[in-house]
Short mmCIF file of C-alpha atoms in Angstrom, two decimals:
data_model
loop_
_atom_site.label_atom_id
_atom_site.label_comp_id
_atom_site.label_asym_id
_atom_site.label_seq_id
_atom_site.Cartn_x
_atom_site.Cartn_y
_atom_site.Cartn_z
CA MET A 1 -26.78 6.58 37.26
CA SER A 2 -25.17 4.00 35.58
CA GLU A 3 -25.06 0.36 34.45
CA SER A 4 -22.90 -2.81 33.14
CA VAL A 5 -24.55 -5.28 30.76
CA ILE A 6 -24.39 -8.56 30.09
CA LEU A 7 -25.76 -9.56 27.31
CA CYS A 8 -26.36 -13.63 26.63
CA GLU A 9 -27.45 -16.68 24.27
CA GLY A 10 -30.36 -18.17 27.12
CA PHE A 11 -30.49 -19.05 30.36
CA HIS A 12 -28.06 -21.68 31.35
CA ASP A 13 -25.39 -18.92 30.22
CA ARG A 14 -27.72 -16.61 32.47
CA ALA A 15 -27.90 -19.25 35.47
CA PHE A 16 -24.05 -19.83 34.78
CA TRP A 17 -23.34 -16.66 35.35
CA ASN A 18 -25.68 -15.44 38.34
CA GLY A 19 -22.86 -17.82 40.31
CA TRP A 20 -20.26 -16.74 38.93
CA LEU A 21 -20.60 -13.81 40.13
CA LYS A 22 -21.92 -14.43 43.33
CA LEU A 23 -18.36 -16.52 43.34
CA LEU A 24 -16.77 -12.51 43.12
CA GLY A 25 -18.59 -10.57 45.33
CA CYS A 26 -21.39 -9.39 43.34
CA ASP A 27 -24.60 -9.07 46.03
CA SER A 28 -28.17 -10.00 44.28
CA THR A 29 -29.82 -8.85 47.19
CA GLY A 30 -33.24 -6.90 46.55
CA PHE A 31 -32.83 -8.43 42.78
CA GLU A 32 -33.73 -11.55 43.41
CA PRO A 33 -36.92 -13.33 44.88
CA LYS A 34 -36.84 -13.80 48.10
CA THR A 35 -34.37 -11.68 49.21
CA PRO A 36 -34.98 -7.76 51.99
CA GLY A 37 -36.20 -5.84 49.86
CA TYR A 38 -37.50 -7.50 46.81
CA PRO A 39 -38.32 -5.90 43.90
CA ALA A 40 -35.59 -3.35 44.01
CA PRO A 41 -36.06 -0.99 40.99
CA ASP A 42 -32.64 -0.76 38.76
CA PRO A 43 -31.06 3.15 38.43
CA TRP A 44 -33.86 5.04 36.52
CA GLY A 45 -36.40 3.22 39.32
CA LEU A 46 -37.58 0.71 36.52
CA PRO A 47 -38.51 -2.86 37.45
CA VAL A 48 -35.71 -5.43 36.71
CA SER A 49 -38.00 -7.49 34.53
CA HIS A 50 -38.41 -9.40 31.66
CA GLY A 51 -36.35 -12.50 32.41
CA GLN A 52 -33.64 -10.24 33.84
CA PHE A 53 -30.92 -10.83 36.90
CA ALA A 54 -29.56 -7.46 38.59
CA TYR A 55 -26.58 -7.33 40.74
CA ARG A 56 -24.53 -4.98 42.70
CA SER A 57 -20.71 -4.95 42.26
CA LYS A 58 -18.75 -4.75 45.26
CA SER A 59 -18.07 -1.05 44.62
CA GLY A 60 -22.04 -0.69 44.51
CA ARG A 61 -22.52 0.02 40.85
CA PHE A 62 -25.35 -1.63 39.21
CA LEU A 63 -24.51 -4.50 37.06
CA ARG A 64 -27.47 -6.36 34.85
CA VAL A 65 -27.76 -10.03 33.28
CA ARG A 66 -30.24 -10.27 29.88
CA GLN A 67 -30.41 -13.31 28.34
CA CYS A 68 -31.28 -12.99 24.53
CA GLY A 69 -33.36 -15.88 23.86
CA GLY A 70 -30.96 -17.39 21.07
CA ARG A 71 -27.64 -16.12 19.36
CA ALA A 72 -29.37 -14.51 16.93
CA ASN A 73 -30.76 -11.69 19.16
CA VAL A 74 -27.28 -10.97 20.91
CA LEU A 75 -25.93 -8.37 18.20
CA PRO A 76 -29.35 -6.41 18.03
CA GLN A 77 -29.62 -6.07 21.17
CA ALA A 78 -26.57 -5.38 21.72
CA ARG A 79 -27.17 -2.69 19.27
CA SER A 80 -30.59 -1.45 21.27
CA ARG A 81 -28.25 -0.31 23.90
CA LEU A 82 -26.01 1.33 22.85
CA ASN A 83 -28.49 2.88 20.92
CA GLN A 84 -29.77 3.78 24.50
CA ARG A 85 -26.97 4.95 26.12
CA THR A 86 -26.98 8.85 25.89
CA THR A 87 -30.16 8.77 28.09
CA LYS A 88 -29.08 5.78 30.01
CA GLN A 89 -25.34 5.61 30.49
CA LEU A 90 -23.46 2.49 29.86
CA LEU A 91 -19.78 1.70 31.54
CA GLN A 92 -19.38 -1.67 30.39
CA LEU A 93 -21.32 -3.63 27.82
CA VAL A 94 -20.19 -7.49 27.23
CA ILE A 95 -21.37 -10.35 24.65
CA ASN A 96 -21.58 -14.00 25.82
CA VAL A 97 -21.60 -16.34 22.90
CA ASP A 98 -21.34 -19.89 22.23
CA VAL A 99 -17.85 -20.29 19.56
CA ASP A 100 -20.41 -23.85 18.19
CA ALA A 101 -17.19 -24.48 16.51
CA SER A 102 -15.92 -28.44 16.20
CA ALA A 103 -13.39 -28.99 18.68
CA ALA A 104 -11.63 -31.79 16.79
CA ASN A 105 -11.38 -29.37 13.41
CA PRO A 106 -8.72 -26.30 14.73
CA ILE A 107 -9.46 -25.39 11.41
CA ALA A 108 -13.15 -24.51 12.15
CA GLY A 109 -12.63 -23.19 14.90
CA ALA A 110 -11.80 -20.02 13.16
CA VAL A 111 -15.77 -19.56 12.80
CA GLY A 112 -18.00 -17.23 15.41
CA LEU A 113 -18.03 -14.39 16.47
CA HIS A 114 -14.51 -12.40 16.84
CA ARG A 115 -14.53 -9.24 18.23
CA LYS A 116 -13.03 -7.36 14.54
CA ASP A 117 -16.70 -8.74 14.12
CA VAL A 118 -18.47 -7.04 16.39
CA LEU A 119 -15.94 -3.12 16.11
CA HIS A 120 -17.69 -3.15 12.86
CA GLN A 121 -21.40 -3.69 14.68
CA VAL A 122 -19.95 -1.15 17.05
CA GLN A 123 -19.13 1.09 14.37
CA GLN A 124 -22.16 1.68 12.42
CA ILE A 125 -23.32 2.85 15.46
CA ASP A 126 -19.70 5.01 16.14
CA PRO A 127 -17.90 5.04 13.55
CA SER A 128 -14.81 5.77 16.38
CA ALA A 129 -14.53 3.07 17.79
CA ALA A 130 -12.10 1.77 18.16
CA MET A 131 -10.18 -1.57 19.77
CA ASN A 132 -7.85 -0.60 23.19
CA ALA A 133 -4.30 -2.56 23.90
CA ALA A 134 -6.24 -4.84 26.32
CA GLY A 135 -8.86 -6.16 23.35
CA GLU A 136 -11.94 -3.57 24.55
CA ILE A 137 -13.90 -2.01 22.23
CA GLU A 138 -13.89 1.85 23.74
CA VAL A 139 -17.13 3.80 22.60
CA ASP A 140 -17.47 7.91 22.89
CA GLY A 141 -13.73 7.88 23.97
CA GLY A 142 -14.05 5.03 26.14
CA ALA A 143 -17.04 6.54 28.16
CA THR A 144 -18.06 2.90 27.43
CA ARG A 145 -16.31 -0.08 26.65
CA ILE A 146 -17.49 -3.28 25.23
CA SER A 147 -15.41 -7.07 25.61
CA LEU A 148 -17.01 -10.02 23.68
CA ILE A 149 -16.88 -13.99 25.44
CA ARG A 150 -16.48 -16.21 23.65
CA TRP A 151 -17.18 -19.58 25.08
CA GLU A 152 -14.99 -22.30 24.61
CA ALA A 153 -12.15 -24.89 26.16
CA SER A 154 -8.95 -25.74 24.88
CA ASP A 155 -9.44 -29.58 26.10
CA PRO A 156 -8.54 -32.26 23.67
CA ALA A 157 -11.20 -33.18 21.54
CA THR A 158 -10.66 -37.22 22.22
CA THR A 159 -10.76 -36.17 26.17
CA PRO A 160 -14.13 -38.05 27.48
CA GLY A 161 -17.15 -36.55 28.96
CA LEU A 162 -16.56 -33.89 26.49
CA PRO A 163 -18.89 -33.00 23.76
CA ASP A 164 -17.46 -31.65 20.28
CA GLN A 165 -19.30 -27.73 19.74
CA GLN A 166 -17.44 -25.61 21.51
CA THR A 167 -19.60 -24.04 23.69
CA LEU A 168 -20.75 -23.67 27.50
CA GLU A 169 -21.78 -27.37 27.44
CA ARG A 170 -18.33 -28.28 25.91
CA MET A 171 -16.49 -25.48 29.09
CA VAL A 172 -18.43 -26.88 32.18
CA CYS A 173 -17.47 -30.61 30.83
CA ALA A 174 -14.57 -30.19 30.59
CA ALA A 175 -14.08 -28.82 34.21
CA LEU A 176 -16.14 -31.50 35.99
CA ALA A 177 -14.06 -34.19 33.60
CA ALA A 178 -10.58 -32.49 34.63
CA ALA A 179 -11.75 -32.40 38.30
CA TYR A 180 -13.42 -35.79 38.75
CA PRO A 181 -11.91 -38.13 35.60
CA ALA A 182 -14.33 -41.22 36.76
CA ARG A 183 -17.41 -39.00 36.52
CA ALA A 184 -16.26 -38.11 32.89
CA ALA A 185 -15.64 -41.64 32.10
CA ALA A 186 -18.81 -42.98 33.13
CA VAL A 187 -20.71 -39.82 31.49
CA GLN A 188 -18.56 -41.53 27.95
CA HIS A 189 -19.66 -44.90 28.67
CA TRP A 190 -23.43 -44.40 28.94
CA LEU A 191 -23.66 -42.20 25.78
CA ASN A 192 -21.03 -44.77 24.03
CA CYS A 193 -23.65 -47.44 25.33
CA ARG A 194 -27.41 -46.13 24.41
CA PRO A 195 -29.17 -47.23 21.93
CA ASN A 196 -30.32 -45.75 18.80
CA PRO A 197 -28.59 -42.52 20.09
CA PRO A 198 -30.25 -39.26 18.51
CA GLN A 199 -28.11 -36.63 17.07
CA VAL A 200 -25.29 -35.49 18.62
CA ASP A 201 -26.42 -32.32 20.31
CA PRO A 202 -23.61 -31.31 23.57
CA LYS A 203 -26.60 -30.84 25.60
CA GLU A 204 -25.97 -34.53 25.82
CA HIS A 205 -23.04 -34.38 27.89
CA ALA A 206 -24.02 -31.81 30.36
CA TRP A 207 -27.36 -33.62 30.96
CA SER A 208 -25.63 -36.40 31.63
CA TYR A 209 -23.19 -34.97 34.70
CA MET A 210 -26.44 -33.08 36.18
CA ALA A 211 -28.42 -36.02 36.11
CA GLY A 212 -25.67 -38.30 37.65
CA TRP A 213 -24.48 -36.23 40.54
CA TYR A 214 -26.49 -32.87 40.52
CA ALA A 215 -30.36 -34.05 39.79
CA GLY A 216 -31.75 -32.42 42.89
CA HIS A 217 -30.76 -28.99 41.40
CA GLY A 218 -32.27 -29.41 38.26
CA CYS A 219 -31.46 -27.72 35.11
CA GLU A 220 -30.70 -24.54 35.78
CA ALA A 221 -29.56 -24.52 39.14
CA PHE A 222 -26.85 -26.68 37.75
CA TYR A 223 -24.32 -24.31 36.33
CA SER A 224 -25.34 -22.08 38.97
CA HIS A 225 -24.15 -24.58 41.53
CA LEU A 226 -20.82 -25.53 40.08
CA TRP A 227 -20.04 -22.62 41.06
CA ASN A 228 -20.54 -23.95 44.67
CA GLU A 229 -17.58 -26.61 44.31
CA ALA A 230 -13.79 -25.92 44.70
CA ARG A 231 -12.76 -27.99 42.53
CA VAL A 232 -14.82 -27.52 39.26
CA VAL A 233 -14.35 -24.08 41.13
CA SER A 234 -10.83 -23.41 39.86
CA GLU A 235 -10.96 -25.67 36.94
CA LEU A 236 -13.69 -23.36 35.03
CA GLU A 237 -11.08 -20.72 36.48
CA SER A 238 -8.11 -21.93 35.06
CA ARG A 239 -10.24 -22.05 31.28
CA LEU A 240 -11.56 -18.97 32.02
CA ARG A 241 -8.56 -17.08 32.25
CA ALA A 242 -7.11 -18.40 29.33
CA SER A 243 -9.62 -16.85 26.81
CA GLY A 244 -9.80 -13.46 28.89
CA ALA A 245 -13.10 -13.99 30.15
CA TRP A 246 -12.44 -14.35 34.05
CA GLN A 247 -10.17 -10.28 33.82
CA ILE A 248 -13.76 -9.64 32.25
CA ALA A 249 -15.94 -10.58 34.95
CA GLU A 250 -13.23 -9.86 37.88
CA THR A 251 -13.25 -5.52 35.89
CA LEU A 252 -17.74 -6.23 36.27
CA ALA A 253 -17.83 -7.84 39.47
CA SER A 254 -15.21 -4.96 41.12
#
């Protein structure tokens, strides 16, 4: 009995993973309400609950997505899951966070969680943990592999319709702007024309696209639904491949 686990910051990241994993061939039947066999247990006979999503990969392996209720909780939950690995086998752990740096300031892009930071944390649990050639951290001689996915997009900071802060919202907006340039121009015009706008927040861009073209799906489902549009998927894939995230997700889904 074993599993792979994705730890992400919040509900919108979880929704994004939901659409992505299903596109890559993962199956949530039995783990998702209103599907045959629901509620299906995890490999240890326990219910998949507390805001977790679960899937079977194409080869039948169990995959769990857990939203951690904020970035500050991701690493503590990673440490907690690693400490359970001797009783609940962990094949792969993916730590997924926003970079939160400014796209307009390349120097500031050096901030955020990096592989070396994760390695330092993991070595406190397994001093022999090391980075392999693929950039994964191997624990217990490779029995458990740990990967880091950072939400960011290298699109120019001056691109209309994109927030500056490197987050899931920026990556999604970059894909939408590339797929539908006229929408990006309309979103930027609307944001620029607001009277007395509040403090800048990357969500204002994302919700502008959602309200303009995806309002019927609602806020959370918006992030899953994007994976149903071929033009958007193509743009998401190019950015996720550039960061190495796509390759990690393909391994999870295999």
